[in-house]
CSV table of C-alpha atoms and ligand atoms in Angstrom, one decimal:
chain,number,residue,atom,x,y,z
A,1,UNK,CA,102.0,95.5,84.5
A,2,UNK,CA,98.1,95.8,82.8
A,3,UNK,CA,97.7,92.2,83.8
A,4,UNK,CA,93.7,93.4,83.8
A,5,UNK,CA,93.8,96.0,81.2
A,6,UNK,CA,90.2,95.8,79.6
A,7,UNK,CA,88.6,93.7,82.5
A,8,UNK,CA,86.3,95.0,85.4
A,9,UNK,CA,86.0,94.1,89.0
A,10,UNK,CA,83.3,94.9,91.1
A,11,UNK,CA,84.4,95.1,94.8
A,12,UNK,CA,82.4,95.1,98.0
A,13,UNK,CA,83.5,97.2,100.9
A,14,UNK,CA,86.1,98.8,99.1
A,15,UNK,CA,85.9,102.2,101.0
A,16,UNK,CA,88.6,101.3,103.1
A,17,UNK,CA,90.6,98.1,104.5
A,18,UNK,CA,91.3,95.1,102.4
A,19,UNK,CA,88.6,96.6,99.9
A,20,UNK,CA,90.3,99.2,99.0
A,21,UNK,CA,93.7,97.7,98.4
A,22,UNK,CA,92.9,95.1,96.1
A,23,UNK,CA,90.7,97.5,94.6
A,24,UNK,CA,93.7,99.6,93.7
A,25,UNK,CA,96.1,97.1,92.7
A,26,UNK,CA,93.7,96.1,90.4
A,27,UNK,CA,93.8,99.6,89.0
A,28,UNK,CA,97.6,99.5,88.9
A,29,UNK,CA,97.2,96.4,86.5
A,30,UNK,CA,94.9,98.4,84.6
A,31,UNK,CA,91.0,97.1,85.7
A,32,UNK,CA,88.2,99.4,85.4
A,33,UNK,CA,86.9,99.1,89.4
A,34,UNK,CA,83.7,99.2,90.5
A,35,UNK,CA,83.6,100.5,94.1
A,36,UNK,CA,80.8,99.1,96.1
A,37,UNK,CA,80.6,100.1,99.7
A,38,UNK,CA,77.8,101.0,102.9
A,39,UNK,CA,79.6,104.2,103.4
A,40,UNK,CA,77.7,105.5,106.2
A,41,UNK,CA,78.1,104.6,110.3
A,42,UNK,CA,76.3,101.9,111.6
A,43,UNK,CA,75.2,100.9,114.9
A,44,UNK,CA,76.1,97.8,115.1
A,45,UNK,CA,79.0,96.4,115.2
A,46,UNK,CA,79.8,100.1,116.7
A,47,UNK,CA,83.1,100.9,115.0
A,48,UNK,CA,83.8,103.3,112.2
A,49,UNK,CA,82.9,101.8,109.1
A,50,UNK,CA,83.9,103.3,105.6
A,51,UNK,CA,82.8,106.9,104.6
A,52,UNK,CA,81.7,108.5,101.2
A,53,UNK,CA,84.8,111.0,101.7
A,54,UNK,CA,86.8,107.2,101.5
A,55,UNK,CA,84.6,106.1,98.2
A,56,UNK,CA,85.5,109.4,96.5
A,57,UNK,CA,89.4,109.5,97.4
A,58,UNK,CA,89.4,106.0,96.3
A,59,UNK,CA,87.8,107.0,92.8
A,60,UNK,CA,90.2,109.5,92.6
A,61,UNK,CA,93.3,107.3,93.3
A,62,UNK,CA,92.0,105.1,91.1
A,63,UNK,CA,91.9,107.7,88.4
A,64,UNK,CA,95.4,109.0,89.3
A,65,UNK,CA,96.3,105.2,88.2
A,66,UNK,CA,94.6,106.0,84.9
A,67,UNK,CA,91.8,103.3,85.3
A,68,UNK,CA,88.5,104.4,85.7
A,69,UNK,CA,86.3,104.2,88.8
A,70,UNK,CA,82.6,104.0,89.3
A,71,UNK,CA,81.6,104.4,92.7
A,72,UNK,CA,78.3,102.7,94.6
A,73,UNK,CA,77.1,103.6,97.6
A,74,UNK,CA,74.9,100.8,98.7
A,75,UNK,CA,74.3,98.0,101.3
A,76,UNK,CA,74.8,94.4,100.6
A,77,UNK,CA,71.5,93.2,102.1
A,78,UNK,CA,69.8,95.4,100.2
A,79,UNK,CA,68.7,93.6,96.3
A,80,UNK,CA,67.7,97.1,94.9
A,81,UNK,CA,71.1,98.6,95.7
A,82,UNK,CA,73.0,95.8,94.2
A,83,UNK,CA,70.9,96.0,91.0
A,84,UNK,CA,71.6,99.9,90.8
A,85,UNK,CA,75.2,98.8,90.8
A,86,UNK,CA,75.3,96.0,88.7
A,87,UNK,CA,73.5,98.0,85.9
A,88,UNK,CA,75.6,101.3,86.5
A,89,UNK,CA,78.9,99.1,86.2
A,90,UNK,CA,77.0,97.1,83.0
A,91,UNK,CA,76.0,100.4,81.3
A,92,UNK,CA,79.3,101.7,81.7
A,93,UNK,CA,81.7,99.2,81.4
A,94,UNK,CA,79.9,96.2,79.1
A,95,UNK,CA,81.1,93.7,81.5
A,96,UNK,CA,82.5,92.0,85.2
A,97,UNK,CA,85.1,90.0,85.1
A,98,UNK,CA,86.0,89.5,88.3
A,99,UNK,CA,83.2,89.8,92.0
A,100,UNK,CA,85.6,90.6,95.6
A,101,UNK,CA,82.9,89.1,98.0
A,102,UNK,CA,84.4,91.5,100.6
A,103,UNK,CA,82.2,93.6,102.5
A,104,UNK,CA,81.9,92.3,106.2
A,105,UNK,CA,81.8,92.9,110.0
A,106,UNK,CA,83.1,91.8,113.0
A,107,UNK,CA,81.7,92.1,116.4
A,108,UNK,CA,82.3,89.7,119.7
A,109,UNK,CA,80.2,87.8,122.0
A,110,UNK,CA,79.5,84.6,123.7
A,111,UNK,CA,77.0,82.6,121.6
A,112,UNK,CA,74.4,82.6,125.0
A,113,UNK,CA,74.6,86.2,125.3
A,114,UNK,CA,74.5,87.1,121.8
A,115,UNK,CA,71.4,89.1,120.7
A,116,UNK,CA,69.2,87.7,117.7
A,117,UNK,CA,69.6,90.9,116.4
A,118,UNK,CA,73.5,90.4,116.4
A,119,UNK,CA,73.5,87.1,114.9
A,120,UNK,CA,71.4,88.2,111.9
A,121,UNK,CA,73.2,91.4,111.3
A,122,UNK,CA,76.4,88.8,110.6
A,123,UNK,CA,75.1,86.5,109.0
A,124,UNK,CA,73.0,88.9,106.4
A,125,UNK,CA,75.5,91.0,106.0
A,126,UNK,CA,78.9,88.7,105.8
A,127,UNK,CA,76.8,85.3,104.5
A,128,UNK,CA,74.0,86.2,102.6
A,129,UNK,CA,75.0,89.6,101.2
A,130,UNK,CA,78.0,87.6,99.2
A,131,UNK,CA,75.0,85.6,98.0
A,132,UNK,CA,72.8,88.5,97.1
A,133,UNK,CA,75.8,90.2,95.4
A,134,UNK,CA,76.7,87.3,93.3
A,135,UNK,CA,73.2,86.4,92.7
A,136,UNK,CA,72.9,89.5,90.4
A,137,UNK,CA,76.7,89.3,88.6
A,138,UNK,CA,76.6,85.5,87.8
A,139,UNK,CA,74.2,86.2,84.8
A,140,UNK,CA,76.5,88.8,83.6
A,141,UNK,CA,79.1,86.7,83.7
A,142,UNK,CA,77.2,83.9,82.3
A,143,UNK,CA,76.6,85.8,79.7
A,144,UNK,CA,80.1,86.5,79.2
A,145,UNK,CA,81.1,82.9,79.4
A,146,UNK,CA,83.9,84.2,81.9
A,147,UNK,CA,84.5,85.2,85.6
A,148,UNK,CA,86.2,85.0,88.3
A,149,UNK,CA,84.5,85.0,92.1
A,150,UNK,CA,86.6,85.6,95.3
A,151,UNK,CA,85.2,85.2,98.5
A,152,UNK,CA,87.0,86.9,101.7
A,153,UNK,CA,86.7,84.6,104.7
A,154,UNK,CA,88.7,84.2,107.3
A,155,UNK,CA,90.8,82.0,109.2
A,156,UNK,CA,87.5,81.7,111.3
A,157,UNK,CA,86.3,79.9,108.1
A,158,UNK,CA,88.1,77.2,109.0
A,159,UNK,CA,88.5,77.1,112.8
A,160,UNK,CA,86.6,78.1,115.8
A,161,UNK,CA,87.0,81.1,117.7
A,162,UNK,CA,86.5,82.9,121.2
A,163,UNK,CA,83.5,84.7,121.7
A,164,UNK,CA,83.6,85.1,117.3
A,165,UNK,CA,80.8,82.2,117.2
A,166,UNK,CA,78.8,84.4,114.8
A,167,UNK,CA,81.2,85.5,112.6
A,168,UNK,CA,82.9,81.8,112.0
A,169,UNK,CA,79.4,80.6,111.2
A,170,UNK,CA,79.2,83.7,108.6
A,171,UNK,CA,82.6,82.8,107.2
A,172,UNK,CA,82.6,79.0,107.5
A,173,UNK,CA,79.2,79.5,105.2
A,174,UNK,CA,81.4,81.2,102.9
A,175,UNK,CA,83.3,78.0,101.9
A,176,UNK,CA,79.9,76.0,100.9
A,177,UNK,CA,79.1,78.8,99.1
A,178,UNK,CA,82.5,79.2,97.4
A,179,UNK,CA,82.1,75.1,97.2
A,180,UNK,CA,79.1,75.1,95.7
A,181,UNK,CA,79.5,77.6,93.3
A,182,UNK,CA,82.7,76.3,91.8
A,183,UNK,CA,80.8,72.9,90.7
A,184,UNK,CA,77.5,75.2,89.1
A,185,UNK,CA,79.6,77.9,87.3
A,186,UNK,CA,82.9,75.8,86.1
A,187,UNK,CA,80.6,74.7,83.0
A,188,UNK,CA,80.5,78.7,82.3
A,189,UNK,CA,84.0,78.8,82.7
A,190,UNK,CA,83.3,81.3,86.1
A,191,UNK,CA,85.8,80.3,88.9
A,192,UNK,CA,85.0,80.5,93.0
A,193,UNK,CA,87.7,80.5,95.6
A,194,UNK,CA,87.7,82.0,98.8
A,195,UNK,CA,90.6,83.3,101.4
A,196,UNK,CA,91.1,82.8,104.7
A,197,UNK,CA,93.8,85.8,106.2
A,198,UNK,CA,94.9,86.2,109.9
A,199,UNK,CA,94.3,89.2,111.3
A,200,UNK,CA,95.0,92.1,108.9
A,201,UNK,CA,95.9,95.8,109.4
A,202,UNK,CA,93.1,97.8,108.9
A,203,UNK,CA,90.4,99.8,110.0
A,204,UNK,CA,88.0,96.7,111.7
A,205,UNK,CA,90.7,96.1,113.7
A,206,UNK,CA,91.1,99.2,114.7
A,207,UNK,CA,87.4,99.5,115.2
A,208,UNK,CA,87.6,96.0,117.5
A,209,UNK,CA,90.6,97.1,119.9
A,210,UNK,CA,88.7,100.5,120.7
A,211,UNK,CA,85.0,98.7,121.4
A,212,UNK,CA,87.7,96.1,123.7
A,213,UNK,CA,89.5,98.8,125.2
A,214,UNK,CA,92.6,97.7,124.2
A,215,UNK,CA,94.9,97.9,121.4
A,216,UNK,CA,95.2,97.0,117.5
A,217,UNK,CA,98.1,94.4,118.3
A,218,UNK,CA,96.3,92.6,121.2
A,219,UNK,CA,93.4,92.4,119.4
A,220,UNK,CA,95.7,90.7,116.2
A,221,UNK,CA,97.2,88.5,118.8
A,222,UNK,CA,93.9,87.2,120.0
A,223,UNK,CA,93.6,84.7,117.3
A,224,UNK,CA,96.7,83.0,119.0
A,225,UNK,CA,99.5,82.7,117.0
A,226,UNK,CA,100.6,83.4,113.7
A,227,UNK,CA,104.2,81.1,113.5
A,228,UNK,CA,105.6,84.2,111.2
A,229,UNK,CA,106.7,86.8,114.2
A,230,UNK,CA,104.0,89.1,112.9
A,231,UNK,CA,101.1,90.4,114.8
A,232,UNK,CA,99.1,90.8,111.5
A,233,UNK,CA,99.7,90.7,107.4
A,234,UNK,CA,99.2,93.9,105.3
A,235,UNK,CA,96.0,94.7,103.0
A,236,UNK,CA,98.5,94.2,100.1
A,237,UNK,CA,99.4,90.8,101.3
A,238,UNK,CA,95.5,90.5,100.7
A,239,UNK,CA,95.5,92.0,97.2
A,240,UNK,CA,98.6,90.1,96.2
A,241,UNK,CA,96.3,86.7,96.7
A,242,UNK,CA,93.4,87.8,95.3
A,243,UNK,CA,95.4,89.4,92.2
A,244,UNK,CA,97.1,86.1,91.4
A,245,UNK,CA,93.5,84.2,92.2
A,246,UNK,CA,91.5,86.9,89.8
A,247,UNK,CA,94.9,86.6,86.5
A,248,UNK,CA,94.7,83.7,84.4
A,249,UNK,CA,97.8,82.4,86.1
A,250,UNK,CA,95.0,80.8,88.2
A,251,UNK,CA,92.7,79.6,85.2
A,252,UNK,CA,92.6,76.4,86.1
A,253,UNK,CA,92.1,77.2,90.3
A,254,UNK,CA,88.6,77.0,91.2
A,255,UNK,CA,86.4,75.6,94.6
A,256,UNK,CA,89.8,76.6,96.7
A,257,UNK,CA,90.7,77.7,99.7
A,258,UNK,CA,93.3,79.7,99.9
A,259,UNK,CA,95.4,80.7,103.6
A,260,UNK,CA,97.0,83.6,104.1
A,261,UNK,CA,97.5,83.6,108.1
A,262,UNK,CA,101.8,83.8,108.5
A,263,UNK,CA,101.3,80.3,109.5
A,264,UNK,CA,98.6,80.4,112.1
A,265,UNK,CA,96.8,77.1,111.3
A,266,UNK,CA,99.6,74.8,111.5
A,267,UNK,CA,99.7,73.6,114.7
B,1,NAD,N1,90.7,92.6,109.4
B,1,NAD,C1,90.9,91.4,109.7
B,1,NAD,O1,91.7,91.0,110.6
B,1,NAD,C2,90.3,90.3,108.8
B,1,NAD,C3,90.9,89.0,108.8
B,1,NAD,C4,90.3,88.1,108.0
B,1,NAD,C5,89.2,88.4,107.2
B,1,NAD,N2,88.6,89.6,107.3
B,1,NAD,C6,87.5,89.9,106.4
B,1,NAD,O2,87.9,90.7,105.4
B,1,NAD,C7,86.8,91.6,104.9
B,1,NAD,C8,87.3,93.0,104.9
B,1,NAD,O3,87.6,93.4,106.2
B,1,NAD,P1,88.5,94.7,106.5
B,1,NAD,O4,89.5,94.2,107.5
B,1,NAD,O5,89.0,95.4,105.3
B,1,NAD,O6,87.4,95.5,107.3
B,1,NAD,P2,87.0,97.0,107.4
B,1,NAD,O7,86.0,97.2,108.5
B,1,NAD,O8,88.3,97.8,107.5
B,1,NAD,O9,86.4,97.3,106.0
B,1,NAD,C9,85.1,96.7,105.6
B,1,NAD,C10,84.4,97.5,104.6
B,1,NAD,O10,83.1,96.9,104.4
B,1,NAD,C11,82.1,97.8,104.4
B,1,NAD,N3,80.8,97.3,104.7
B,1,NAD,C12,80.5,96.8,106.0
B,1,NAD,N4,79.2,96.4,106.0
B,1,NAD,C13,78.7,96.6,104.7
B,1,NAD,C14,77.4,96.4,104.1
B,1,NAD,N5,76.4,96.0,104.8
B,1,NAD,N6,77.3,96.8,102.8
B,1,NAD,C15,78.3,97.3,102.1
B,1,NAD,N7,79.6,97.5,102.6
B,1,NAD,C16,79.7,97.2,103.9
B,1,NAD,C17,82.6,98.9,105.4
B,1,NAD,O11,81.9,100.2,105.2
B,1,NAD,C18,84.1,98.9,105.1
B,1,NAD,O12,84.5,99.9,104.2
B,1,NAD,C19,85.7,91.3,105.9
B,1,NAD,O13,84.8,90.4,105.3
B,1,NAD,C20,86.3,90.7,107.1
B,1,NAD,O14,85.5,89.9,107.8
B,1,NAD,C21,89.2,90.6,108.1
């Protein structure tokens, strides 16, 4: 255990989901979490997104774990409350070691019915807001001279998918970003990989089957076939990648993708 003790991670989206997982088994391994997340309803994509109630329970938990927790409420398009956060965690903490490029939506529709207004709501929010997010913590951990970047994709990062046009273009950007970074920041000794999981059990999901009318597990199966007989993998399957990704067991792992989909691509 305290894999992480004395390094901080700064986590988009944590509210609830994936987020929030990772964010506390970081905090079981002793990192100082920095909880970013919208946590107010939005109208589009339509389902329930996470809360402030969620942000302070996970600060609590957190604490309970006997790390500490700084919680952000902010949106990832928006510069000004990235900065807020990035200082807040700064001022408090001295440092980030590790960025979860996390925060994102999903939302369906056919690529000539899709309003504009739907394709830039996915690709600000799940494309450029990893950009805007990192923009402000690479200096931090240039200064530093250490740092580890995880991006959350999809397995529509590296496939395409019914009526998801939107959101594969959002996450297949995420690899040239994760790509891209990896060859400017290795001279810093900052690392970039991203992660591509199947469906997972959480709230979007959720969110998804009720806009569908239908139910968690169809809406799983709809990505057609993970070989594992599992409709979807855990948020801790999640945080067990990105914990391994964000230890120095993975110090020399950088411009990676890593697949997490019960064997989905295969075939
Ligand atoms: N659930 C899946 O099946 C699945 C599979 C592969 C990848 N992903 C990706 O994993 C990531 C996390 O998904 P999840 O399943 O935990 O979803 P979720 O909807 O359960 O949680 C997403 C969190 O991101 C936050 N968020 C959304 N827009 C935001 C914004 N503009 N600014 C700040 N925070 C914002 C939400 O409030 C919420 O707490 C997403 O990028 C998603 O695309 C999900």
């Amino acid at each position: 255990m305290a894999d992480f003790q004395n390094k901080v991670a700064l986590i988009t989206g944590a509210a609830h989901g994936q987020g929030r997982a990772v964010a506390l088994a970081l905090a079981g391994e002793g990192a100082s979490i920095v909880a970013f997340d919208l946590a107010k309803p939005m109208p589009y994509p339509g389902y329930a997104l996470g809360s402030e109630s969620e942000l302070d329970s996970l600060k609590r938990e957190v604490e309970a774990l006997g790390s500490h927790c700084l919680t952000a409420q902010g949106d990832v398009r928006r510069d000004g409350d990235i900065v807020r956060a990035v200082d807040a965690a700064v001022a408090r903490f001295g440092r980030i070691d590790i960025l979860f490029n996390n925060a994102g939506i999903c939302a369906y529709g056919l690529a000539h019915e899709l309003p504009e207004e739907e394709w830039d709501a996915m690709i600000d929010i799940n494309l450029k807001g990893a950009w805007l997010v990192a923009r402000r913590v690479i200096p931090v951990m240039i200064r530093q001279k250490s740092g580890v970047i995880i991006n959350n994709s999809s397995i529509a990062g590296l496939r395409g998918m019914n009526r998801l046009s939107h959101y594969a273009a959002s996450k297949w950007g995420l690899v040239g970003l994760t790509k891209s970074w990896a060859i400017e920041l290795a001279p810093h000794n900052i690392r970039v990989n991203s992660i591509h999981p199947t469906g997972v059990n959480t709230p979007m999901n959720d969110g998804l089957a009720e806009l569908e009318g239908t139910t968690t597990q169809e809406i799983a199966e709809r990505s057609a076939g993970n070989l594992l007989p599992v409709p979807w993998v855990e948020p801790e399957d999640v945080s067990a990648m990105v914990l391994y990704l964000a230890s120095d067991k993975a110090r020399y792992v950088t411009g990676s993708q890593f697949v997490l989909d019960a064997g989905l691509l295969t075939r």
